JSON list of C-alpha atoms in Angstrom, two decimals:
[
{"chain": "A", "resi": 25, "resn": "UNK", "atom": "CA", "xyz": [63.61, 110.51, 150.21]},
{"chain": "A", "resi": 26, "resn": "UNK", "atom": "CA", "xyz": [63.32, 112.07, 153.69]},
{"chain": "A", "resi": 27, "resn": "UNK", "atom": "CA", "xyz": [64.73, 110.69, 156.76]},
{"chain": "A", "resi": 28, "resn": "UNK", "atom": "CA", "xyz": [62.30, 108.82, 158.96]},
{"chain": "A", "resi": 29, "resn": "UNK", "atom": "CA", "xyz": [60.51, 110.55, 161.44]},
{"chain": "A", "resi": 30, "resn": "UNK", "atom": "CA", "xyz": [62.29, 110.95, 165.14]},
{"chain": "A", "resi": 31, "resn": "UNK", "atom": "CA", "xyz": [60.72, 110.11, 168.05]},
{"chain": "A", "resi": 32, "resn": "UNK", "atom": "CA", "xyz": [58.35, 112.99, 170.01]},
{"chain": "A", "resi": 33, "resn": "UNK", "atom": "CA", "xyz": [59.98, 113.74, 172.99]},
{"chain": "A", "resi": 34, "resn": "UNK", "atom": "CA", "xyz": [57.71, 112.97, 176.17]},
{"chain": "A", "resi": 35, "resn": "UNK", "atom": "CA", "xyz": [56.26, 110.42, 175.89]},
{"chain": "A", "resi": 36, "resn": "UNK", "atom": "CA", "xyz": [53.34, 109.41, 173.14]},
{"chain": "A", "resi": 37, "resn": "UNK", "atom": "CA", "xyz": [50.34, 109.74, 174.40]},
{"chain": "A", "resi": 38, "resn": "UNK", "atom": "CA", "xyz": [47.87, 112.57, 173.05]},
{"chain": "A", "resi": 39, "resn": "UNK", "atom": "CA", "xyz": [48.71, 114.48, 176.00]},
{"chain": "A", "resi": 40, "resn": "UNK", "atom": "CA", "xyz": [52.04, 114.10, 176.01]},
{"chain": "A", "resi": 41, "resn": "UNK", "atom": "CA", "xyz": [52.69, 114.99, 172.83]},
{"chain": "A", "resi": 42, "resn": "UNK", "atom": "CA", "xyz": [50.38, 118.00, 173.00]},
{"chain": "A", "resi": 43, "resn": "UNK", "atom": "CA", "xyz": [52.61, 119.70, 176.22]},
{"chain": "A", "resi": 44, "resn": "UNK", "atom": "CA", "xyz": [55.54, 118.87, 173.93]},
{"chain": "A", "resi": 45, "resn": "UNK", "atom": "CA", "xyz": [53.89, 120.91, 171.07]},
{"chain": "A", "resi": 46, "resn": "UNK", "atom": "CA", "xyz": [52.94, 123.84, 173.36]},
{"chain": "A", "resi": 47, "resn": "UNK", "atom": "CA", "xyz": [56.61, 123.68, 175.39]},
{"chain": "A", "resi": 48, "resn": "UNK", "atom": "CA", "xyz": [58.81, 122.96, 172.80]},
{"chain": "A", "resi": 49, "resn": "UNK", "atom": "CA", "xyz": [57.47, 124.05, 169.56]},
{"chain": "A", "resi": 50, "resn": "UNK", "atom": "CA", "xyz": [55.41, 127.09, 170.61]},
{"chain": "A", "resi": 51, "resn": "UNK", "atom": "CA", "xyz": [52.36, 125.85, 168.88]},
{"chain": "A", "resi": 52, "resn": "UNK", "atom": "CA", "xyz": [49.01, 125.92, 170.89]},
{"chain": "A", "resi": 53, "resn": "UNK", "atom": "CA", "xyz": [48.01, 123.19, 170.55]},
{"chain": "A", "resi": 54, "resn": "UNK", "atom": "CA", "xyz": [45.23, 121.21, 172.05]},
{"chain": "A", "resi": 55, "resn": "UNK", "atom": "CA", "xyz": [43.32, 117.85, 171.97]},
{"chain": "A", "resi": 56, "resn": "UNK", "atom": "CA", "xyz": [40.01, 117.96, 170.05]},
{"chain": "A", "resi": 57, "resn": "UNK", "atom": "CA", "xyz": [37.88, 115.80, 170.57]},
{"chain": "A", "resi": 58, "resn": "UNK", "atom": "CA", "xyz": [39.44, 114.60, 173.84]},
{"chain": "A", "resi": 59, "resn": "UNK", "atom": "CA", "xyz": [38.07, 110.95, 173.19]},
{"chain": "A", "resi": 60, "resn": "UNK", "atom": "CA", "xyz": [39.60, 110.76, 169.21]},
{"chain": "A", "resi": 61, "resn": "UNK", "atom": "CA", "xyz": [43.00, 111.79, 171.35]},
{"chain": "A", "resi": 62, "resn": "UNK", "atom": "CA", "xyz": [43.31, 114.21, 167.51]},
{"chain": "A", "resi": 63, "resn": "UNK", "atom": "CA", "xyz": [45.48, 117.07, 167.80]},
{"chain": "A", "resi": 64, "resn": "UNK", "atom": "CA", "xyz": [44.99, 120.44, 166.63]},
{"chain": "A", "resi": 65, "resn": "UNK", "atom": "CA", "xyz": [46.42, 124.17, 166.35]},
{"chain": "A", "resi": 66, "resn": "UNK", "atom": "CA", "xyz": [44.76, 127.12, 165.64]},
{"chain": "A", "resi": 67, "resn": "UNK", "atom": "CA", "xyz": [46.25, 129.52, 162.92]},
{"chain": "A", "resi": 68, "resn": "UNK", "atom": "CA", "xyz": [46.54, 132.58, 164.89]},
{"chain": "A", "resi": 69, "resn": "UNK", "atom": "CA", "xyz": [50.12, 132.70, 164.86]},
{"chain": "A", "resi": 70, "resn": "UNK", "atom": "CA", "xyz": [51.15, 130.57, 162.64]},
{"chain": "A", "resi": 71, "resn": "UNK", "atom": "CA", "xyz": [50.00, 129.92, 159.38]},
{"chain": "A", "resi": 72, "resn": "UNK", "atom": "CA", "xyz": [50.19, 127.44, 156.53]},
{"chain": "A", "resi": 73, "resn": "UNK", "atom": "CA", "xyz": [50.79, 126.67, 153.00]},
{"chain": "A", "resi": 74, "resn": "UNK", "atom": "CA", "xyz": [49.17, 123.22, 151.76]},
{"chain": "A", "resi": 75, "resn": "UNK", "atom": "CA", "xyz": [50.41, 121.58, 148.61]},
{"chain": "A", "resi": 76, "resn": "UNK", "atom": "CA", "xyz": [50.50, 118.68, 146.56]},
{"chain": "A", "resi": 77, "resn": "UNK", "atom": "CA", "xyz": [52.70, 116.07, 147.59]},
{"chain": "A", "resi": 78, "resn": "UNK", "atom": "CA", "xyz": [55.30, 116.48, 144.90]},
{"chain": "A", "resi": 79, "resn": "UNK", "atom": "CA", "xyz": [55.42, 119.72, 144.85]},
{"chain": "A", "resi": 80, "resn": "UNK", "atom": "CA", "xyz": [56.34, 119.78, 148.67]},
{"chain": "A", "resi": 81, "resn": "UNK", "atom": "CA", "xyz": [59.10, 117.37, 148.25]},
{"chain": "A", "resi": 82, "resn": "UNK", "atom": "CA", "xyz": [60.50, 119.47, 145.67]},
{"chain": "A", "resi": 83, "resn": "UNK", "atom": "CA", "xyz": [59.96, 122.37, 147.91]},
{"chain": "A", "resi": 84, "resn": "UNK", "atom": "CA", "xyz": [61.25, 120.86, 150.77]},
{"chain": "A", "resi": 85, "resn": "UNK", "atom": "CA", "xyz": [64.80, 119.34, 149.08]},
{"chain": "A", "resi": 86, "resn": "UNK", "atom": "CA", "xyz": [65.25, 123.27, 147.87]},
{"chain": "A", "resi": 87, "resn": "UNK", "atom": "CA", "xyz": [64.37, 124.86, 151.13]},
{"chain": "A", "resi": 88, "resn": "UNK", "atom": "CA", "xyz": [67.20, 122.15, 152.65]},
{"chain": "A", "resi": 89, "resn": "UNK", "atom": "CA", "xyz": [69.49, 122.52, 149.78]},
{"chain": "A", "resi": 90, "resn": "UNK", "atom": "CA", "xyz": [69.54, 126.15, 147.97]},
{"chain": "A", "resi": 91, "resn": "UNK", "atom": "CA", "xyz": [71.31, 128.20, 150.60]},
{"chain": "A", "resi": 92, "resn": "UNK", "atom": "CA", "xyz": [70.33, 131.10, 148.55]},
{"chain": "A", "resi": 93, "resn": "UNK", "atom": "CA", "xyz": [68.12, 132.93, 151.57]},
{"chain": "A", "resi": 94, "resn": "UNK", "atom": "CA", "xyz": [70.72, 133.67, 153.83]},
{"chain": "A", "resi": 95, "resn": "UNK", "atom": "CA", "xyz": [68.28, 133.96, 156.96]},
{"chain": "A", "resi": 96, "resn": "UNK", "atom": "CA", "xyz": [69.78, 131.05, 158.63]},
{"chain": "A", "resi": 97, "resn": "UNK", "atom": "CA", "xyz": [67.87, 127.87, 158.46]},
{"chain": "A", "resi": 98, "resn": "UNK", "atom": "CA", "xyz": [64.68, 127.80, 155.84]},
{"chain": "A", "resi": 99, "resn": "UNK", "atom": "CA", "xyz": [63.15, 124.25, 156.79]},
{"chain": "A", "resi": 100, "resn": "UNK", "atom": "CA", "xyz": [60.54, 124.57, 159.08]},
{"chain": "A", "resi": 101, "resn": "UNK", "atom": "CA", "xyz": [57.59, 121.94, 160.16]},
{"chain": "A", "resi": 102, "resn": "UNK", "atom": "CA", "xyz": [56.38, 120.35, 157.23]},
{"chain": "A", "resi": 103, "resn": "UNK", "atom": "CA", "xyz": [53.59, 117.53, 157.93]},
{"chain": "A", "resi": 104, "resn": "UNK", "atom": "CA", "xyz": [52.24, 115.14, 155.29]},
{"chain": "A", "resi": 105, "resn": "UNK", "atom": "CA", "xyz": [49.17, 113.69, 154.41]},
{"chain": "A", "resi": 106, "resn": "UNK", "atom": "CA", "xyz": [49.16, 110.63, 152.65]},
{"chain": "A", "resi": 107, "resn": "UNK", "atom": "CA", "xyz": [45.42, 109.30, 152.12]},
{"chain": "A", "resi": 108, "resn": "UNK", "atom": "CA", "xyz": [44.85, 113.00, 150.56]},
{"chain": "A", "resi": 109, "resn": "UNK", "atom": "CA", "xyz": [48.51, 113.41, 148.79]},
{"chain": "A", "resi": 110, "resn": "UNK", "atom": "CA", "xyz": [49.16, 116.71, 150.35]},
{"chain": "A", "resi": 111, "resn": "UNK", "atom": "CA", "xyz": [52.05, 118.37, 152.62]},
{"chain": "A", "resi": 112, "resn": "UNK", "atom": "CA", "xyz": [51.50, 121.25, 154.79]},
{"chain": "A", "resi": 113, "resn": "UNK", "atom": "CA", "xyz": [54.70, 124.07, 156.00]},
{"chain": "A", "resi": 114, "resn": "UNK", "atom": "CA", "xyz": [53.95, 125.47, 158.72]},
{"chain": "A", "resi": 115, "resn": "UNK", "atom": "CA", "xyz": [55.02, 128.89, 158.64]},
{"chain": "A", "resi": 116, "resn": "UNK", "atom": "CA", "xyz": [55.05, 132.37, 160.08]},
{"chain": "A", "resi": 117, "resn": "UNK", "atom": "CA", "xyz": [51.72, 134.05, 159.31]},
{"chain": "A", "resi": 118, "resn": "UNK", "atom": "CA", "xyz": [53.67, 137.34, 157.42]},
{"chain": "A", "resi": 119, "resn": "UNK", "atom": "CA", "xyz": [51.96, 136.69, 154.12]},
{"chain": "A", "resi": 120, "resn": "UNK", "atom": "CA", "xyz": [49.62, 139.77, 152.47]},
{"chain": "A", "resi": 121, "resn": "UNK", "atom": "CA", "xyz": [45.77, 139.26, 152.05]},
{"chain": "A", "resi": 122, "resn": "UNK", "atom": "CA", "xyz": [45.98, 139.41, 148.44]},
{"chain": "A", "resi": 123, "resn": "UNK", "atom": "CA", "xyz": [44.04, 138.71, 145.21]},
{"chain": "A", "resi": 124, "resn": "UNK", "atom": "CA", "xyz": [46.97, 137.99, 143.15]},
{"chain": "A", "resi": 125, "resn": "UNK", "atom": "CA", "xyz": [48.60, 135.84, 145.52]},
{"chain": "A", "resi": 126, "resn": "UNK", "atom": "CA", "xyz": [45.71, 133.79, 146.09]},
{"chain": "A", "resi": 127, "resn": "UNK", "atom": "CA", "xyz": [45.10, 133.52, 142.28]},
{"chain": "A", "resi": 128, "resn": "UNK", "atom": "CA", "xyz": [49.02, 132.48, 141.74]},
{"chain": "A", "resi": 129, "resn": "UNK", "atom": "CA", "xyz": [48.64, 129.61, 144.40]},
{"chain": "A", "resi": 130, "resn": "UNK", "atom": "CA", "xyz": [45.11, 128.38, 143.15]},
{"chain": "A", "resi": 131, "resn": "UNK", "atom": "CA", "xyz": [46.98, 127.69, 139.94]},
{"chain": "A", "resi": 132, "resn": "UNK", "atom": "CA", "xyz": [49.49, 125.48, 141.84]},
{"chain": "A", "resi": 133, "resn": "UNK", "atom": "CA", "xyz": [46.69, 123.79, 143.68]},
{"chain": "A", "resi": 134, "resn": "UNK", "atom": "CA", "xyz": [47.80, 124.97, 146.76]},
{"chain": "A", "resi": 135, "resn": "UNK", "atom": "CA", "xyz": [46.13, 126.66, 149.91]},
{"chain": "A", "resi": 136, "resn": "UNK", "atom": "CA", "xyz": [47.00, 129.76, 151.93]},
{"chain": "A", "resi": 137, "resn": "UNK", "atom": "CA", "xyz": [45.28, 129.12, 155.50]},
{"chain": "A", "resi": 138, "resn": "UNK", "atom": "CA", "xyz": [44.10, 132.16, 156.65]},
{"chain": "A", "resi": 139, "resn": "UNK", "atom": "CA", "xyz": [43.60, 133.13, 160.26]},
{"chain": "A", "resi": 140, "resn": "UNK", "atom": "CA", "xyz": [41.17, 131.32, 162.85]},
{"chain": "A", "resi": 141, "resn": "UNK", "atom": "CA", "xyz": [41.86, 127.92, 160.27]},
{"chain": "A", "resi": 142, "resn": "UNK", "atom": "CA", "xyz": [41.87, 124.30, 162.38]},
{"chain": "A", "resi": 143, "resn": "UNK", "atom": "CA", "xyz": [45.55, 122.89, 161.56]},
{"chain": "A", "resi": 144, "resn": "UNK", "atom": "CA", "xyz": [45.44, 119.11, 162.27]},
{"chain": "A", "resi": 145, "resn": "UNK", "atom": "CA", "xyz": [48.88, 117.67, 163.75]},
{"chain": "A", "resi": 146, "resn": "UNK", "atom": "CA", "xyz": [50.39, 114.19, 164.21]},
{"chain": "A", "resi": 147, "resn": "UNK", "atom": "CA", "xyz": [49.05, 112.62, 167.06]},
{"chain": "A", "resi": 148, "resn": "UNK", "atom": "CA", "xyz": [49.70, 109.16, 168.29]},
{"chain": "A", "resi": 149, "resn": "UNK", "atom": "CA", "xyz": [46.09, 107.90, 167.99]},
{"chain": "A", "resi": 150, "resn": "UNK", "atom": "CA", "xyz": [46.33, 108.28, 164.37]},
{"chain": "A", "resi": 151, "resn": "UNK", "atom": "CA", "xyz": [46.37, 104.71, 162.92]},
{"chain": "A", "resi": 152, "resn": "UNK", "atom": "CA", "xyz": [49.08, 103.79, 160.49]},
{"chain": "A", "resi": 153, "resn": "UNK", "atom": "CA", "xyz": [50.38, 105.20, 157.40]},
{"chain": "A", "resi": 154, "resn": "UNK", "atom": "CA", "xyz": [47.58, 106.92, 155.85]},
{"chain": "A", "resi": 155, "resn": "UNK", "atom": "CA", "xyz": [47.10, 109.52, 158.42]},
{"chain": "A", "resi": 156, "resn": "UNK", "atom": "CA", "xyz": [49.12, 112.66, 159.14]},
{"chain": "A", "resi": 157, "resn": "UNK", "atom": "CA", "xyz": [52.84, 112.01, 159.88]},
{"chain": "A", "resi": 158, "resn": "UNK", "atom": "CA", "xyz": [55.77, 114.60, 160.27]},
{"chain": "A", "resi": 159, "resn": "UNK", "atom": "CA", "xyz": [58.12, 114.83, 157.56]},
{"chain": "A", "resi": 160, "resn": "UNK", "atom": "CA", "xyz": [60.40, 117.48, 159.23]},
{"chain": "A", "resi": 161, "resn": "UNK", "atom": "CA", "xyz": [59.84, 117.25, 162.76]},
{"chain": "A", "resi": 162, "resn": "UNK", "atom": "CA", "xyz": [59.93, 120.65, 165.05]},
{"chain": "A", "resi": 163, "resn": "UNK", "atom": "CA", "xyz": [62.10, 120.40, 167.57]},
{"chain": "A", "resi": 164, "resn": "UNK", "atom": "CA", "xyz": [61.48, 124.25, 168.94]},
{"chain": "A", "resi": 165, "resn": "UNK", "atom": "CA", "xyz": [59.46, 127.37, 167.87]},
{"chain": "A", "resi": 166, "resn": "UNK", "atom": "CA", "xyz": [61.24, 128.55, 164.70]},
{"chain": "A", "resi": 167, "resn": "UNK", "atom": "CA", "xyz": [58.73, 128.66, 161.65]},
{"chain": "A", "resi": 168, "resn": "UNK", "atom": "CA", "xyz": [59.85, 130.11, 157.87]},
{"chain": "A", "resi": 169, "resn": "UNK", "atom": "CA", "xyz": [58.74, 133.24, 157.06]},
{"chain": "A", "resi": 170, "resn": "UNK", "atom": "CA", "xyz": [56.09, 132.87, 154.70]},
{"chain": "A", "resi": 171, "resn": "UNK", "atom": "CA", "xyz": [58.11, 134.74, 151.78]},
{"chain": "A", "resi": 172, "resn": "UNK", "atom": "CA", "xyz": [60.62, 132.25, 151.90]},
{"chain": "A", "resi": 173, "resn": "UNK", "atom": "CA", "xyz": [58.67, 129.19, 151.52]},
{"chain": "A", "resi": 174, "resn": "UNK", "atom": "CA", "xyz": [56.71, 131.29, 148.69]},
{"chain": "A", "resi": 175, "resn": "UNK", "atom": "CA", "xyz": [60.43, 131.98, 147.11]},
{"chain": "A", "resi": 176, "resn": "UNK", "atom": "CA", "xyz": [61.60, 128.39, 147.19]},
{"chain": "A", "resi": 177, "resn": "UNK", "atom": "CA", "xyz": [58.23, 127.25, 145.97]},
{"chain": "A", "resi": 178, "resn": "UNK", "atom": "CA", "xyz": [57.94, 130.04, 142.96]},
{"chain": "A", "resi": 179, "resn": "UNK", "atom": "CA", "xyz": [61.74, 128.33, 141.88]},
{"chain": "A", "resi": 180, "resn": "UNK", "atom": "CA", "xyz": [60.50, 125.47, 141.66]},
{"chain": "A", "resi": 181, "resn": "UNK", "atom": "CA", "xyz": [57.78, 125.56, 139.71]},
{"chain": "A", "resi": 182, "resn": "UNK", "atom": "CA", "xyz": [59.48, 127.77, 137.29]},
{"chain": "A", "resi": 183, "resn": "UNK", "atom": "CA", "xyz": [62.28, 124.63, 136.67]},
{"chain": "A", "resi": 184, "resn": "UNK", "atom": "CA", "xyz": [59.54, 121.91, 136.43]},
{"chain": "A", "resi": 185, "resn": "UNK", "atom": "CA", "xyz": [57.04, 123.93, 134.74]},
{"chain": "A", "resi": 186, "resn": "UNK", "atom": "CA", "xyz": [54.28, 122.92, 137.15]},
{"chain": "A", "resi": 187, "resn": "UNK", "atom": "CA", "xyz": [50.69, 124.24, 136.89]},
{"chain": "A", "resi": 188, "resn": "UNK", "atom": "CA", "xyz": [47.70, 122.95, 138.36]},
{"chain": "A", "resi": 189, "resn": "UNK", "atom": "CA", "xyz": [45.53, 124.79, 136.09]},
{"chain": "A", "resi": 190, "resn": "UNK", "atom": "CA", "xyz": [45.89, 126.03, 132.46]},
{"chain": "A", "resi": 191, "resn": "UNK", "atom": "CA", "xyz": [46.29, 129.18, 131.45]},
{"chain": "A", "resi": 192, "resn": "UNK", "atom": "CA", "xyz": [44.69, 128.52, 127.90]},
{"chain": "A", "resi": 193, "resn": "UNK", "atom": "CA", "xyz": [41.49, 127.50, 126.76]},
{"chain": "A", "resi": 194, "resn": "UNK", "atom": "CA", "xyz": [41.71, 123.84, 124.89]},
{"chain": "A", "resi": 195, "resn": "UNK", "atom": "CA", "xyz": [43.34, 123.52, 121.70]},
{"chain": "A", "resi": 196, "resn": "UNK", "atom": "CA", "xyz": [41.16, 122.89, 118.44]}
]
């Protein structure tokens, strides 16, 4: 289980937490539509992988855990969303345009965001539980290269064997 979410810094109002986004975590974001007080990002410079809730947890604990990457720290922003069951890592947009890629990740159910994508942050108008809600928190602009999250996530779904979608046709 991950730790519960720390306080945003600033304040917590939707613009509060917005400057604190921009100053602190490098991510441009802005409030849209001013009167929902919702928070997004454009993918420009960042990008995103979006996954299935268990598979991010298991992602997550590794990228934590498995000091095999020796870049320093692997753990970047990771948001959740619970009314949909998915997590999103924010990452560094470094990842290649490619067929293959995009077919290995449609298997796993999960989505590359490509650039000019509407991100959708934590903000504190969103109402309880169900909505978006940071799981680990940024705290300044450092975001995972892409190749590592894609590393951690390729190990493991080669231990639990997870696939979205079958490789064979149905048995007879």
């Amino acid at each position: 289980m991950t730790a519960p979410t720390p306080p945003v810094p600033f304040g917590d109002t939707p613009h509060t937490r917005c400057a604190f986004y921009r100053r602190v975590c490098d991510l441009p974001a802005r409030i849209d539509p001013p009167e929902l007080g919702r928070i997004t990002v454009r993918a420009d410079h960042i990008a995103a992988l979006v996954m299935p809730s268990a598979l991010g947890h298991a992602v997550h604990t590794d990228l934590q855990h498995c000091h095999r990457h020796d870049a320093g720290p692997a753990t970047g922003p990771v948001l959740a969303h619970p009314r949909s069951g998915r997590w999103t890592f924010l990452i560094r947009p470094d990842l290649p345009d490619d067929t293959a890629l995009f077919t290995e990740m449609f298997r796993l159910d999960i989505t590359i965001t490509r650039p000019g994508a509407t991100l959708a942050l934590p903000s504190p108008t969103d109402r309880g539980v169900h909505f978006r809600r940071w799981i680990h928190l940024p705290h300044n602009p450092f975001r995972p290269s892409g190749h590592t999250v894609l590393d951690s996530l390729r190990a493991c779904t080669a231990r639990t064997g997870w696939l979205r979608t079958p490789t064979t046709g149905p048995r007879p």
